[in-house]
Amino acid sequence: MAKESLLANGKLEQPTVVPIVGDGACLFRALSFLIHGTQDNAMEVRSLIVGHVVNDWTKFLVMSHNRNGDNYSTANEYYADMIKNETYGGLCEFIVAGCIFPFNFKVYRNGILYTESGSNDCQVKLLRFGKDLSNGHFDAYLPTATENNTQSRIEELVDEREHSLIASSVHSNISANISLSQSSETDQSISSSLIKKRRRRPRFTIYTRKKQIKKHKKKYRQNQTKSRYKENTTMRLWKSKVHSGMAYDPDIAYRSDTCVALGSRTYKCQWCNALKWKDETLDMCCSAEKVQLKRLKQLPEPLYSLVNALHPDHVQFMNNI
């Protein structure tokens, strides 16, 4: 198997390329190899991914694509086509794989990271994407550090398989002669202990992950009786008087509060005589007489009289504007 150079996390690595069978299920075969160590579980991986897409169809509808590049119209149409072994998997299925399996899958194209799926806290698994984007092929990458471990693991699996075959033959012989004597019963108990299957590692999905998070949250609340945050962090700023402009209360006398009051405009500009606050930046009104504003014209009648309380309808006018 050949090696390729990849730029991963700012470092140059040389993982080994594991060729994947190109029968239309190369994505699922590559995922099966990275998850289970063999390509033979590709159909099982495909079923889990397709089932998850169908269960959450409204979310993944726009991501699904058929052979022509169009979205599938219904979940039934998607399931009927994608469950076939020769149907290609795409971005939708790759994204879902990162949701239901406890790994961080990364796809490299021409030695550069193309896309990824899954949590950054999980173990990283590398895939290789070749050819063009519309009709490409997936292979798997095997990191150099784990190459020797994988070979030893394969040898262990072969030994376990031979051991299970021997144990099953012993068990069949003892079952056929179970009524012979007490010694045969002893042999049977020994053989049954030999063929006792090893307990497999639990398979994690998005549903079991949700149960785990719920369980740990409950445990955290029991152990941490006092919360670090006394209130919702998104509302904390608006409950502060300085930042409470979006929650203005007319019953509060802000003018008499030194925390938020700006004071009265009693200072005049030396050039344009505009009223200013005490701490207001200089020259903001007329830019030190560089800006010359025209004098305001007197309002036409009867608007002038209505505004300046010279008209009998002044009060009614001011209440309605």
PDB file of C-alpha atoms in Angstrom:
ATOM      1  CA  MET A   1       0.000   0.000   0.000  1.00  0.00           C
ATOM      2  CA  ALA A   2       1.285   3.429  -0.987  1.00  0.00           C
ATOM      3  CA  LYS A   3       1.816   6.425   1.262  1.00  0.00           C
ATOM      4  CA  GLU A   4       0.739   9.999   0.622  1.00  0.00           C
ATOM      5  CA  SER A   5       1.700  13.329   2.148  1.00  0.00           C
ATOM      6  CA  LEU A   6      -1.072  15.256   3.917  1.00  0.00           C
ATOM      7  CA  LEU A   7      -1.140  18.658   5.567  1.00  0.00           C
ATOM      8  CA  ALA A   8      -2.970  17.906   8.838  1.00  0.00           C
ATOM      9  CA  ASN A   9      -3.119  20.428  11.696  1.00  0.00           C
ATOM     10  CA  GLY A  10      -0.257  22.385  10.175  1.00  0.00           C
ATOM     11  CA  LYS A  11       1.996  19.311  10.065  1.00  0.00           C
ATOM     12  CA  LEU A  12       3.057  17.130   7.160  1.00  0.00           C
ATOM     13  CA  GLU A  13       2.006  13.507   7.699  1.00  0.00           C
ATOM     14  CA  GLN A  14       2.386  10.390   5.530  1.00  0.00           C
ATOM     15  CA  PRO A  15      -0.486   7.962   6.167  1.00  0.00           C
ATOM     16  CA  THR A  16      -0.933   4.747   4.200  1.00  0.00           C
ATOM     17  CA  VAL A  17      -3.641   4.606   1.518  1.00  0.00           C
ATOM     18  CA  VAL A  18      -6.021   1.651   1.963  1.00  0.00           C
ATOM     19  CA  PRO A  19      -7.679   0.867  -1.419  1.00  0.00           C
ATOM     20  CA  ILE A  20     -11.470   0.559  -1.227  1.00  0.00           C
ATOM     21  CA  VAL A  21     -13.548  -1.508  -3.656  1.00  0.00           C
ATOM     22  CA  GLY A  22     -15.213   0.776  -6.213  1.00  0.00           C
ATOM     23  CA  ASP A  23     -18.634  -0.867  -6.558  1.00  0.00           C
ATOM     24  CA  GLY A  24     -20.774   2.201  -5.800  1.00  0.00           C
ATOM     25  CA  ALA A  25     -20.525   1.736  -2.045  1.00  0.00           C
ATOM     26  CA  CYS A  26     -16.988   3.090  -1.652  1.00  0.00           C
ATOM     27  CA  LEU A  27     -18.045   5.724   0.913  1.00  0.00           C
ATOM     28  CA  PHE A  28     -19.776   3.152   3.103  1.00  0.00           C
ATOM     29  CA  ARG A  29     -16.955   0.644   2.615  1.00  0.00           C
ATOM     30  CA  ALA A  30     -14.385   3.253   3.663  1.00  0.00           C
ATOM     31  CA  LEU A  31     -16.458   4.180   6.728  1.00  0.00           C
ATOM     32  CA  SER A  32     -16.871   0.491   7.578  1.00  0.00           C
ATOM     33  CA  PHE A  33     -13.109  -0.031   7.393  1.00  0.00           C
ATOM     34  CA  LEU A  34     -12.397   2.984   9.601  1.00  0.00           C
ATOM     35  CA  ILE A  35     -15.060   2.007  12.168  1.00  0.00           C
ATOM     36  CA  HIS A  36     -14.927  -1.819  12.213  1.00  0.00           C
ATOM     37  CA  GLY A  37     -11.563  -2.537  10.583  1.00  0.00           C
ATOM     38  CA  THR A  38     -13.189  -4.295   7.605  1.00  0.00           C
ATOM     39  CA  GLN A  39     -15.127  -3.348   4.479  1.00  0.00           C
ATOM     40  CA  ASP A  40     -17.625  -6.187   4.958  1.00  0.00           C
ATOM     41  CA  ASN A  41     -19.890  -4.149   7.257  1.00  0.00           C
ATOM     42  CA  ALA A  42     -20.607  -1.550   4.564  1.00  0.00           C
ATOM     43  CA  MET A  43     -24.275  -2.541   4.279  1.00  0.00           C
ATOM     44  CA  GLU A  44     -24.747  -2.228   8.034  1.00  0.00           C
ATOM     45  CA  VAL A  45     -23.191   1.252   7.990  1.00  0.00           C
ATOM     46  CA  ARG A  46     -25.357   2.219   4.999  1.00  0.00           C
ATOM     47  CA  SER A  47     -28.544   1.050   6.769  1.00  0.00           C
ATOM     48  CA  LEU A  48     -27.763   3.101   9.892  1.00  0.00           C
ATOM     49  CA  ILE A  49     -27.025   6.245   7.884  1.00  0.00           C
ATOM     50  CA  VAL A  50     -30.036   5.926   5.559  1.00  0.00           C
ATOM     51  CA  GLY A  51     -32.334   5.196   8.496  1.00  0.00           C
ATOM     52  CA  HIS A  52     -31.136   8.307  10.318  1.00  0.00           C
ATOM     53  CA  VAL A  53     -31.748  10.477   7.238  1.00  0.00           C
ATOM     54  CA  VAL A  54     -35.285   9.097   6.821  1.00  0.00           C
ATOM     55  CA  ASN A  55     -36.094   9.682  10.506  1.00  0.00           C
ATOM     56  CA  ASP A  56     -34.992  13.325  10.243  1.00  0.00           C
ATOM     57  CA  TRP A  57     -36.019  13.914   6.624  1.00  0.00           C
ATOM     58  CA  THR A  58     -36.982  17.590   6.998  1.00  0.00           C
ATOM     59  CA  LYS A  59     -33.426  18.417   8.095  1.00  0.00           C
ATOM     60  CA  PHE A  60     -31.540  16.426   5.453  1.00  0.00           C
ATOM     61  CA  LEU A  61     -33.946  16.932   2.513  1.00  0.00           C
ATOM     62  CA  VAL A  62     -31.953  19.771   0.953  1.00  0.00           C
ATOM     63  CA  MET A  63     -28.676  17.853   1.350  1.00  0.00           C
ATOM     64  CA  SER A  64     -29.836  14.675  -0.413  1.00  0.00           C
ATOM     65  CA  HIS A  65     -28.975  14.259  -4.111  1.00  0.00           C
ATOM     66  CA  ASN A  66     -29.785  11.579  -6.655  1.00  0.00           C
ATOM     67  CA  ARG A  67     -27.686  10.525  -9.660  1.00  0.00           C
ATOM     68  CA  ASN A  68     -28.767  13.648 -11.587  1.00  0.00           C
ATOM     69  CA  GLY A  69     -27.829  16.021  -8.763  1.00  0.00           C
ATOM     70  CA  ASP A  70     -31.454  16.782  -7.833  1.00  0.00           C
ATOM     71  CA  ASN A  71     -32.964  16.525  -4.361  1.00  0.00           C
ATOM     72  CA  TYR A  72     -35.111  13.505  -3.573  1.00  0.00           C
ATOM     73  CA  SER A  73     -38.784  14.472  -3.416  1.00  0.00           C
ATOM     74  CA  THR A  74     -39.827  12.134  -0.584  1.00  0.00           C
ATOM     75  CA  ALA A  75     -38.218  10.077   2.153  1.00  0.00           C
ATOM     76  CA  ASN A  76     -39.588   6.868   0.609  1.00  0.00           C
ATOM     77  CA  GLU A  77     -37.950   7.684  -2.726  1.00  0.00           C
ATOM     78  CA  TYR A  78     -34.658   8.387  -0.959  1.00  0.00           C
ATOM     79  CA  TYR A  79     -34.781   5.151   1.036  1.00  0.00           C
ATOM     80  CA  ALA A  80     -35.700   3.000  -1.983  1.00  0.00           C
ATOM     81  CA  ASP A  81     -32.726   4.289  -3.976  1.00  0.00           C
ATOM     82  CA  MET A  82     -30.055   4.821  -1.309  1.00  0.00           C
ATOM     83  CA  ILE A  83     -30.519   1.423   0.374  1.00  0.00           C
ATOM     84  CA  LYS A  84     -29.261  -0.257  -2.808  1.00  0.00           C
ATOM     85  CA  ASN A  85     -25.660  -1.431  -2.614  1.00  0.00           C
ATOM     86  CA  GLU A  86     -24.670   0.178  -5.917  1.00  0.00           C
ATOM     87  CA  THR A  87     -26.002   3.689  -5.093  1.00  0.00           C
ATOM     88  CA  TYR A  88     -23.263   6.233  -4.450  1.00  0.00           C
ATOM     89  CA  GLY A  89     -23.116   8.029  -1.110  1.00  0.00           C
ATOM     90  CA  GLY A  90     -22.467  11.756  -1.026  1.00  0.00           C
ATOM     91  CA  LEU A  91     -22.113  14.745   1.277  1.00  0.00           C
ATOM     92  CA  CYS A  92     -25.442  14.096   2.997  1.00  0.00           C
ATOM     93  CA  GLU A  93     -24.462  10.567   4.019  1.00  0.00           C
ATOM     94  CA  PHE A  94     -20.972  11.721   5.055  1.00  0.00           C
ATOM     95  CA  ILE A  95     -22.402  14.432   7.337  1.00  0.00           C
ATOM     96  CA  VAL A  96     -24.807  11.936   8.936  1.00  0.00           C
ATOM     97  CA  ALA A  97     -21.923   9.526   9.587  1.00  0.00           C
ATOM     98  CA  GLY A  98     -20.316  12.178  11.780  1.00  0.00           C
ATOM     99  CA  CYS A  99     -23.607  12.564  13.672  1.00  0.00           C
ATOM    100  CA  ILE A 100     -24.225   8.914  14.572  1.00  0.00           C
ATOM    101  CA  PHE A 101     -20.685   7.534  14.975  1.00  0.00           C
ATOM    102  CA  PRO A 102     -18.280   8.718  17.721  1.00  0.00           C
ATOM    103  CA  PHE A 103     -15.546   9.792  15.300  1.00  0.00           C
ATOM    104  CA  ASN A 104     -14.369  12.958  13.565  1.00  0.00           C
ATOM    105  CA  PHE A 105     -14.218  12.041   9.862  1.00  0.00           C
ATOM    106  CA  LYS A 106     -12.001  14.193   7.622  1.00  0.00           C
ATOM    107  CA  VAL A 107     -11.859  13.985   3.822  1.00  0.00           C
ATOM    108  CA  TYR A 108      -8.648  14.976   2.030  1.00  0.00           C
ATOM    109  CA  ARG A 109      -8.503  15.806  -1.672  1.00  0.00           C
ATOM    110  CA  ASN A 110      -5.125  16.262  -3.359  1.00  0.00           C
ATOM    111  CA  GLY A 111      -3.453  16.262   0.058  1.00  0.00           C
ATOM    112  CA  ILE A 112      -5.567  19.149   1.408  1.00  0.00           C
ATOM    113  CA  LEU A 113      -8.487  18.986   3.846  1.00  0.00           C
ATOM    114  CA  TYR A 114     -11.707  19.173   1.802  1.00  0.00           C
ATOM    115  CA  THR A 115     -14.471  18.683   4.413  1.00  0.00           C
ATOM    116  CA  GLU A 116     -15.071  17.088   7.797  1.00  0.00           C
ATOM    117  CA  SER A 117     -17.930  15.813   9.944  1.00  0.00           C
ATOM    118  CA  GLY A 118     -18.254  14.947  13.618  1.00  0.00           C
ATOM    119  CA  SER A 119     -17.166  16.373  16.951  1.00  0.00           C
ATOM    120  CA  ASN A 120     -13.638  17.718  17.350  1.00  0.00           C
ATOM    121  CA  ASP A 121     -13.420  15.901  20.687  1.00  0.00           C
ATOM    122  CA  CYS A 122     -13.686  12.478  19.021  1.00  0.00           C
ATOM    123  CA  GLN A 123     -10.980  10.324  17.450  1.00  0.00           C
ATOM    124  CA  VAL A 124      -9.994  11.453  13.945  1.00  0.00           C
ATOM    125  CA  LYS A 125     -10.525   9.135  10.955  1.00  0.00           C
ATOM    126  CA  LEU A 126      -9.139  10.089   7.524  1.00  0.00           C
ATOM    127  CA  LEU A 127     -10.654   9.458   4.085  1.00  0.00           C
ATOM    128  CA  ARG A 128      -9.171  10.082   0.646  1.00  0.00           C
ATOM    129  CA  PHE A 129     -11.298  11.492  -2.196  1.00  0.00           C
ATOM    130  CA  GLY A 130     -10.034  11.175  -5.749  1.00  0.00           C
ATOM    131  CA  LYS A 131     -11.151  11.959  -9.298  1.00  0.00           C
ATOM    132  CA  ASP A 132     -13.679  14.724 -10.020  1.00  0.00           C
ATOM    133  CA  LEU A 133     -16.347  15.958  -7.609  1.00  0.00           C
ATOM    134  CA  SER A 134     -19.314  14.603  -9.567  1.00  0.00           C
ATOM    135  CA  ASN A 135     -18.011  11.042  -9.967  1.00  0.00           C
ATOM    136  CA  GLY A 136     -15.265  10.533  -7.394  1.00  0.00           C
ATOM    137  CA  HIS A 137     -14.034   7.624  -5.302  1.00  0.00           C
ATOM    138  CA  PHE A 138     -13.357   7.227  -1.573  1.00  0.00           C
ATOM    139  CA  ASP A 139     -10.364   5.427  -0.076  1.00  0.00           C
ATOM    140  CA  ALA A 140      -9.272   5.189   3.538  1.00  0.00           C
ATOM    141  CA  TYR A 141      -6.126   6.495   5.189  1.00  0.00           C
ATOM    142  CA  LEU A 142      -4.302   4.486   7.822  1.00  0.00           C
ATOM    143  CA  PRO A 143      -2.046   6.631  10.059  1.00  0.00           C
ATOM    144  CA  THR A 144       1.529   5.390  10.313  1.00  0.00           C
ATOM    145  CA  ALA A 145       1.366   5.252  14.103  1.00  0.00           C
ATOM    146  CA  THR A 146      -1.531   2.788  14.029  1.00  0.00           C
ATOM    147  CA  GLU A 147      -0.399   0.701  11.051  1.00  0.00           C
ATOM    148  CA  ASN A 148       1.516  -1.793  13.185  1.00  0.00           C
ATOM    149  CA  ASN A 149      -1.302  -1.899  15.728  1.00  0.00           C
ATOM    150  CA  THR A 150      -3.792  -2.719  12.984  1.00  0.00           C
ATOM    151  CA  GLN A 151      -1.649  -5.593  11.725  1.00  0.00           C
ATOM    152  CA  SER A 152      -1.393  -7.055  15.227  1.00  0.00           C
ATOM    153  CA  ARG A 153      -5.137  -6.594  15.665  1.00  0.00           C
ATOM    154  CA  ILE A 154      -5.785  -8.537  12.462  1.00  0.00           C
ATOM    155  CA  GLU A 155      -3.611 -11.372  13.767  1.00  0.00           C
ATOM    156  CA  GLU A 156      -5.573 -11.347  17.037  1.00  0.00           C
ATOM    157  CA  LEU A 157      -8.859 -11.570  15.131  1.00  0.00           C
ATOM    158  CA  VAL A 158      -7.545 -14.575  13.185  1.00  0.00           C
ATOM    159  CA  ASP A 159      -6.503 -16.283  16.430  1.00  0.00           C
ATOM    160  CA  GLU A 160      -9.899 -15.559  17.973  1.00  0.00           C
ATOM    161  CA  ARG A 161     -11.657 -16.997  14.924  1.00  0.00           C
ATOM    162  CA  GLU A 162      -9.611 -20.216  15.122  1.00  0.00           C
ATOM    163  CA  HIS A 163     -10.255 -20.388  18.852  1.00  0.00           C
ATOM    164  CA  SER A 164     -14.012 -20.018  18.369  1.00  0.00           C
ATOM    165  CA  LEU A 165     -14.048 -22.770  15.709  1.00  0.00           C
ATOM    166  CA  ILE A 166     -12.227 -25.160  18.050  1.00  0.00           C
ATOM    167  CA  ALA A 167     -14.521 -24.274  20.917  1.00  0.00           C
ATOM    168  CA  SER A 168     -17.660 -24.780  18.814  1.00  0.00           C
ATOM    169  CA  SER A 169     -16.491 -28.251  17.714  1.00  0.00           C
ATOM    170  CA  VAL A 170     -15.821 -29.201  21.330  1.00  0.00           C
ATOM    171  CA  HIS A 171     -19.253 -27.947  22.300  1.00  0.00           C
ATOM    172  CA  SER A 172     -21.005 -29.976  19.571  1.00  0.00           C
ATOM    173  CA  ASN A 173     -19.232 -33.187  20.592  1.00  0.00           C
ATOM    174  CA  ILE A 174     -20.130 -32.741  24.236  1.00  0.00           C
ATOM    175  CA  SER A 175     -23.763 -31.893  23.401  1.00  0.00           C
ATOM    176  CA  ALA A 176     -24.093 -35.157  21.440  1.00  0.00           C
ATOM    177  CA  ASN A 177     -22.818 -37.245  24.379  1.00  0.00           C
ATOM    178  CA  ILE A 178     -24.338 -35.198  27.215  1.00  0.00           C
ATOM    179  CA  SER A 179     -26.091 -38.246  28.717  1.00  0.00           C
ATOM    180  CA  LEU A 180     -22.995 -40.499  28.943  1.00  0.00           C
ATOM    181  CA  SER A 181     -21.571 -39.679  32.359  1.00  0.00           C
ATOM    182  CA  GLN A 182     -20.786 -37.063  34.958  1.00  0.00           C
ATOM    183  CA  SER A 183     -17.364 -36.519  33.395  1.00  0.00           C
ATOM    184  CA  SER A 184     -18.987 -35.453  30.137  1.00  0.00           C
ATOM    185  CA  GLU A 185     -20.946 -32.793  32.057  1.00  0.00           C
ATOM    186  CA  THR A 186     -17.671 -31.490  33.467  1.00  0.00           C
ATOM    187  CA  ASP A 187     -16.215 -31.348  29.955  1.00  0.00           C
ATOM    188  CA  GLN A 188     -19.295 -29.505  28.770  1.00  0.00           C
ATOM    189  CA  SER A 189     -18.922 -26.818  31.462  1.00  0.00           C
ATOM    190  CA  ILE A 190     -15.272 -26.388  30.460  1.00  0.00           C
ATOM    191  CA  SER A 191     -16.142 -26.085  26.774  1.00  0.00           C
ATOM    192  CA  SER A 192     -18.971 -23.629  27.455  1.00  0.00           C
ATOM    193  CA  SER A 193     -16.518 -21.383  29.287  1.00  0.00           C
ATOM    194  CA  LEU A 194     -14.174 -21.606  26.311  1.00  0.00           C
ATOM    195  CA  ILE A 195     -16.803 -20.522  23.800  1.00  0.00           C
ATOM    196  CA  LYS A 196     -18.178 -17.730  25.920  1.00  0.00           C
ATOM    197  CA  LYS A 197     -18.230 -14.736  23.628  1.00  0.00           C
ATOM    198  CA  ARG A 198     -16.350 -11.644  24.519  1.00  0.00           C
ATOM    199  CA  ARG A 199     -18.566  -8.740  25.374  1.00  0.00           C
ATOM    200  CA  ARG A 200     -18.433  -6.292  22.502  1.00  0.00           C
ATOM    201  CA  ARG A 201     -17.957  -2.582  22.918  1.00  0.00           C
ATOM    202  CA  PRO A 202     -21.346  -0.803  22.958  1.00  0.00           C
ATOM    203  CA  ARG A 203     -22.262   0.812  19.667  1.00  0.00           C
ATOM    204  CA  PHE A 204     -22.785   4.540  20.005  1.00  0.00           C
ATOM    205  CA  THR A 205     -25.421   6.421  18.006  1.00  0.00           C
ATOM    206  CA  ILE A 206     -26.911   9.885  18.247  1.00  0.00           C
ATOM    207  CA  TYR A 207     -29.706   8.514  20.441  1.00  0.00           C
ATOM    208  CA  THR A 208     -27.393   6.870  22.964  1.00  0.00           C
ATOM    209  CA  ARG A 209     -25.314  10.049  22.973  1.00  0.00           C
ATOM    210  CA  LYS A 210     -28.396  12.082  23.926  1.00  0.00           C
ATOM    211  CA  LYS A 211     -29.084   9.675  26.794  1.00  0.00           C
ATOM    212  CA  GLN A 212     -25.485  10.047  27.977  1.00  0.00           C
ATOM    213  CA  ILE A 213     -25.690  13.841  27.954  1.00  0.00           C
ATOM    214  CA  LYS A 214     -29.017  13.774  29.803  1.00  0.00           C
ATOM    215  CA  LYS A 215     -27.579  11.416  32.428  1.00  0.00           C
ATOM    216  CA  HIS A 216     -24.462  13.560  32.981  1.00  0.00           C
ATOM    217  CA  LYS A 217     -26.546  16.745  33.219  1.00  0.00           C
ATOM    218  CA  LYS A 218     -28.680  15.162  35.934  1.00  0.00           C
ATOM    219  CA  LYS A 219     -25.558  14.027  37.805  1.00  0.00           C
ATOM    220  CA  TYR A 220     -24.015  17.497  37.506  1.00  0.00           C
ATOM    221  CA  ARG A 221     -27.121  19.181  38.948  1.00  0.00           C
ATOM    222  CA  GLN A 222     -27.074  16.797  41.905  1.00  0.00           C
ATOM    223  CA  ASN A 223     -23.395  17.441  42.654  1.00  0.00           C
ATOM    224  CA  GLN A 224     -23.441  21.171  41.873  1.00  0.00           C
ATOM    225  CA  THR A 225     -26.263  22.580  43.972  1.00  0.00           C
ATOM    226  CA  LYS A 226     -25.152  26.163  43.302  1.00  0.00           C
ATOM    227  CA  SER A 227     -24.970  27.282  39.708  1.00  0.00           C
ATOM    228  CA  ARG A 228     -22.048  29.392  38.570  1.00  0.00           C
ATOM    229  CA  TYR A 229     -24.501  31.668  36.751  1.00  0.00           C
ATOM    230  CA  LYS A 230     -27.307  33.277  38.721  1.00  0.00           C
ATOM    231  CA  GLU A 231     -29.162  34.338  35.596  1.00  0.00           C
ATOM    232  CA  ASN A 232     -29.339  33.909  31.870  1.00  0.00           C
ATOM    233  CA  THR A 233     -26.136  35.289  30.340  1.00  0.00           C
ATOM    234  CA  THR A 234     -27.976  36.679  27.304  1.00  0.00           C
ATOM    235  CA  MET A 235     -30.114  38.904  29.560  1.00  0.00           C
ATOM    236  CA  ARG A 236     -27.339  39.949  31.923  1.00  0.00           C
ATOM    237  CA  LEU A 237     -26.328  43.069  29.965  1.00  0.00           C
ATOM    238  CA  TRP A 238     -29.865  44.437  29.688  1.00  0.00           C
ATOM    239  CA  LYS A 239     -30.433  44.077  33.438  1.00  0.00           C
ATOM    240  CA  SER A 240     -27.518  46.437  34.058  1.00  0.00           C
ATOM    241  CA  LYS A 241     -28.592  50.058  34.409  1.00  0.00           C
ATOM    242  CA  VAL A 242     -25.838  51.301  32.126  1.00  0.00           C
ATOM    243  CA  HIS A 243     -26.961  48.992  29.287  1.00  0.00           C
ATOM    244  CA  SER A 244     -30.715  49.153  29.932  1.00  0.00           C
ATOM    245  CA  GLY A 245     -31.606  51.297  26.959  1.00  0.00           C
ATOM    246  CA  MET A 246     -33.655  48.470  25.436  1.00  0.00           C
ATOM    247  CA  ALA A 247     -35.628  48.195  28.700  1.00  0.00           C
ATOM    248  CA  TYR A 248     -36.292  51.871  29.472  1.00  0.00           C
ATOM    249  CA  ASP A 249     -38.596  52.434  32.445  1.00  0.00           C
ATOM    250  CA  PRO A 250     -40.332  55.852  32.403  1.00  0.00           C
ATOM    251  CA  ASP A 251     -41.007  55.651  36.162  1.00  0.00           C
ATOM    252  CA  ILE A 252     -37.272  55.784  36.966  1.00  0.00           C
ATOM    253  CA  ALA A 253     -35.745  59.243  37.416  1.00  0.00           C
ATOM    254  CA  TYR A 254     -32.696  58.706  35.225  1.00  0.00           C
ATOM    255  CA  ARG A 255     -31.838  62.439  35.366  1.00  0.00           C
ATOM    256  CA  SER A 256     -31.019  62.267  39.065  1.00  0.00           C
ATOM    257  CA  ASP A 257     -28.970  59.076  38.735  1.00  0.00           C
ATOM    258  CA  THR A 258     -25.250  59.821  38.382  1.00  0.00           C
ATOM    259  CA  CYS A 259     -24.657  56.395  36.820  1.00  0.00           C
ATOM    260  CA  VAL A 260     -26.559  57.114  33.611  1.00  0.00           C
ATOM    261  CA  ALA A 261     -27.377  60.834  33.632  1.00  0.00           C
ATOM    262  CA  LEU A 262     -25.437  63.043  31.241  1.00  0.00           C
ATOM    263  CA  GLY A 263     -26.438  66.268  32.971  1.00  0.00           C
ATOM    264  CA  SER A 264     -27.926  69.330  31.360  1.00  0.00           C
ATOM    265  CA  ARG A 265     -26.687  71.100  28.266  1.00  0.00           C
ATOM    266  CA  THR A 266     -25.519  74.361  29.844  1.00  0.00           C
ATOM    267  CA  TYR A 267     -22.239  74.902  28.023  1.00  0.00           C
ATOM    268  CA  LYS A 268     -22.177  76.948  24.825  1.00  0.00           C
ATOM    269  CA  CYS A 269     -19.892  76.510  21.853  1.00  0.00           C
ATOM    270  CA  GLN A 270     -17.602  79.538  21.505  1.00  0.00           C
ATOM    271  CA  TRP A 271     -18.182  79.651  17.757  1.00  0.00           C
ATOM    272  CA  CYS A 272     -21.793  78.680  17.063  1.00  0.00           C
ATOM    273  CA  ASN A 273     -23.293  79.031  20.589  1.00  0.00           C
ATOM    274  CA  ALA A 274     -24.748  75.516  20.434  1.00  0.00           C
ATOM    275  CA  LEU A 275     -25.613  74.007  23.827  1.00  0.00           C
ATOM    276  CA  LYS A 276     -23.329  71.179  24.881  1.00  0.00           C
ATOM    277  CA  TRP A 277     -22.919  68.711  27.754  1.00  0.00           C
ATOM    278  CA  LYS A 278     -20.097  69.150  30.236  1.00  0.00           C
ATOM    279  CA  ASP A 279     -17.948  66.223  29.056  1.00  0.00           C
ATOM    280  CA  GLU A 280     -18.907  66.391  25.372  1.00  0.00           C
ATOM    281  CA  THR A 281     -16.004  66.374  22.915  1.00  0.00           C
ATOM    282  CA  LEU A 282     -15.134  69.816  21.596  1.00  0.00           C
ATOM    283  CA  ASP A 283     -15.829  70.923  18.013  1.00  0.00           C
ATOM    284  CA  MET A 284     -18.478  68.224  17.389  1.00  0.00           C
ATOM    285  CA  CYS A 285     -21.194  70.748  16.535  1.00  0.00           C
ATOM    286  CA  CYS A 286     -19.539  73.039  14.000  1.00  0.00           C
ATOM    287  CA  SER A 287     -15.993  71.638  13.787  1.00  0.00           C
ATOM    288  CA  ALA A 288     -14.463  74.838  15.213  1.00  0.00           C
ATOM    289  CA  GLU A 289     -16.481  77.124  12.906  1.00  0.00           C
ATOM    290  CA  LYS A 290     -15.434  75.172   9.810  1.00  0.00           C
ATOM    291  CA  VAL A 291     -19.061  74.241   9.174  1.00  0.00           C
ATOM    292  CA  GLN A 292     -21.334  77.217   8.572  1.00  0.00           C
ATOM    293  CA  LEU A 293     -25.007  76.448   8.967  1.00  0.00           C
ATOM    294  CA  LYS A 294     -27.743  78.649   7.591  1.00  0.00           C
ATOM    295  CA  ARG A 295     -29.949  80.425  10.081  1.00  0.00           C
ATOM    296  CA  LEU A 296     -33.272  78.744  10.684  1.00  0.00           C
ATOM    297  CA  LYS A 297     -36.190  80.492   9.021  1.00  0.00           C
ATOM    298  CA  GLN A 298     -39.236  81.389  11.049  1.00  0.00           C
ATOM    299  CA  LEU A 299     -42.069  78.880  10.752  1.00  0.00           C
ATOM    300  CA  PRO A 300     -44.984  80.010   8.603  1.00  0.00           C
ATOM    301  CA  GLU A 301     -48.316  80.901  10.144  1.00  0.00           C
ATOM    302  CA  PRO A 302     -50.359  79.402  11.691  1.00  0.00           C
ATOM    303  CA  LEU A 303     -47.682  76.767  12.502  1.00  0.00           C
ATOM    304  CA  TYR A 304     -45.542  79.325  14.354  1.00  0.00           C
ATOM    305  CA  SER A 305     -48.440  80.337  16.611  1.00  0.00           C
ATOM    306  CA  LEU A 306     -49.468  76.750  17.280  1.00  0.00           C
ATOM    307  CA  VAL A 307     -45.952  75.731  18.340  1.00  0.00           C
ATOM    308  CA  ASN A 308     -45.200  78.808  20.476  1.00  0.00           C
ATOM    309  CA  ALA A 309     -48.534  78.852  22.403  1.00  0.00           C
ATOM    310  CA  LEU A 310     -49.847  81.945  20.606  1.00  0.00           C
ATOM    311  CA  HIS A 311     -52.875  80.149  19.158  1.00  0.00           C
ATOM    312  CA  PRO A 312     -55.955  79.046  21.157  1.00  0.00           C
ATOM    313  CA  ASP A 313     -55.614  75.486  19.777  1.00  0.00           C
ATOM    314  CA  HIS A 314     -52.002  75.158  20.953  1.00  0.00           C
ATOM    315  CA  VAL A 315     -52.675  72.463  23.587  1.00  0.00           C
ATOM    316  CA  GLN A 316     -54.776  70.305  21.266  1.00  0.00           C
ATOM    317  CA  PHE A 317     -52.184  70.650  18.502  1.00  0.00           C
ATOM    318  CA  MET A 318     -49.257  69.626  20.711  1.00  0.00           C
ATOM    319  CA  ASN A 319     -51.153  66.614  22.064  1.00  0.00           C
ATOM    320  CA  ASN A 320     -51.904  65.274  18.597  1.00  0.00           C
ATOM    321  CA  ILE A 321     -48.532  65.618  16.879  1.00  0.00           C
TER     322      ILE A 321
END
